[in-house]
XYZ file of C-alpha atoms in Angstrom:
105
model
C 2.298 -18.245 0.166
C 5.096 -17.124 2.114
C 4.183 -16.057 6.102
C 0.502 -17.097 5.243
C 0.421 -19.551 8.535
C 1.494 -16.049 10.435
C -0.618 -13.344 8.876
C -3.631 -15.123 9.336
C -2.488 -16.068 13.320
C -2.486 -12.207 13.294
C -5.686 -11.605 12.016
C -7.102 -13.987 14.352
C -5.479 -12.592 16.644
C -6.663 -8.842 16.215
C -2.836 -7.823 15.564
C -3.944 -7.072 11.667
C -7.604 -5.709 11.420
C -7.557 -6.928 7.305
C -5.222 -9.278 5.335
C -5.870 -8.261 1.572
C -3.470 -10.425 -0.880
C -2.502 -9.470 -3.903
C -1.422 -12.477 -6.487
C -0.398 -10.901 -10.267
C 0.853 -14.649 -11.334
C -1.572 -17.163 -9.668
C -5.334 -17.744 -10.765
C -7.280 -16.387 -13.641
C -7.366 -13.047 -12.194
C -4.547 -10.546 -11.853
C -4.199 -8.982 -8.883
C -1.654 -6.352 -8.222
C -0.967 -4.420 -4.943
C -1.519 -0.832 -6.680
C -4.834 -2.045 -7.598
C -6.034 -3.191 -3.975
C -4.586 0.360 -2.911
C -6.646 2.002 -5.052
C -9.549 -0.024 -3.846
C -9.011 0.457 -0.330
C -8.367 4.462 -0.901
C -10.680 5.539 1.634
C -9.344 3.166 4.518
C -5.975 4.012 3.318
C -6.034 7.514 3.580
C -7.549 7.595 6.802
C -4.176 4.878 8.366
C -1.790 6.761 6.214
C -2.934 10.684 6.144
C -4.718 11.378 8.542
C -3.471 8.629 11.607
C 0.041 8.704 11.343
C 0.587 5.419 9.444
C 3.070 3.263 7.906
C 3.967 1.921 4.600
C 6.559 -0.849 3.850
C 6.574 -2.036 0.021
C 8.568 -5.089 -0.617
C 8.981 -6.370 -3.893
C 10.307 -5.455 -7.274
C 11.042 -1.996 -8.457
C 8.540 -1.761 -10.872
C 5.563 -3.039 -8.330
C 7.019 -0.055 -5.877
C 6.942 2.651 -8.485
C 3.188 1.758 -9.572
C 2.165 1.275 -5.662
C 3.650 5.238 -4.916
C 1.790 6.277 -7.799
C -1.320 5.283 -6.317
C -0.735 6.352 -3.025
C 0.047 9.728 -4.848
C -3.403 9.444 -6.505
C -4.828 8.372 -3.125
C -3.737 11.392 -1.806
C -5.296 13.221 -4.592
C -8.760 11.635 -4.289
C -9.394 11.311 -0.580
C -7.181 13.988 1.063
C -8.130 16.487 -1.775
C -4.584 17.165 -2.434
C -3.200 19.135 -5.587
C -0.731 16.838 -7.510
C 2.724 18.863 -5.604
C 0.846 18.528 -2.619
C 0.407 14.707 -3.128
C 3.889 14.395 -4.199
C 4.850 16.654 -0.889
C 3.071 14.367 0.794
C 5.021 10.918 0.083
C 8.501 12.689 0.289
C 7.238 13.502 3.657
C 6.233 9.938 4.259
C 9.606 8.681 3.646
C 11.645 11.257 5.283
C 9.825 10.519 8.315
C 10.359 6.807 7.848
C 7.091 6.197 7.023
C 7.429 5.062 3.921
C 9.613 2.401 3.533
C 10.641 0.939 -0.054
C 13.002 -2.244 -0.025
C 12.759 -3.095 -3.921
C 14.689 -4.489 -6.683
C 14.616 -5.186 -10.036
């Protein structure tokens, strides 16, 4: 896949802690991004609610919507957030430029 040669130089190297892939069209098995979010909800909200973290989603518009959705519902689970609060909480994300969406359809 595309940059695989550099993200796993940066694991290696202790730049990225975890490399987790998501492939929706290759092998048996479809995996989607939203899916290893929702997985990874604990980890996730610690980086993104209660660290400071940053989120860039790439890829088609579709794939983005689904992937806010379950950082809304990470939100939700993890940071005990009502729904508005959750919501609150993204729009927050990306009007401090922590949230970055570059998608298209």
């Amino acid at each position: 896949y595309l940059y695989e040669d550099e993200l796993a130089a940066a694991v290696e190297g202790k730049l990225l802690g975890t490399l987790r892939c998501a492939f929706s069209r290759d092998g048996a098995r479809k995996v989607y991004v939203q899916d290893l979010l929702r997985e990874d909800g604990r980890e996730v909200w610690s980086l993104l609610g209660c660290r400071g973290g940053h989120l860039y989603i790439c890829g088609g518009t579709a794939m983005g919507r689904e992937v806010v959705l379950a950082l809304q519902r990470t939100a939700v689970e993890h940071g005990k957030l009502s729904e508005a609060e959750a919501a609150a909480f993204v729009s927050r994300m990306e009007g401090e430029g922590r949230l970055v969406k570059e998608l298209w359809s």
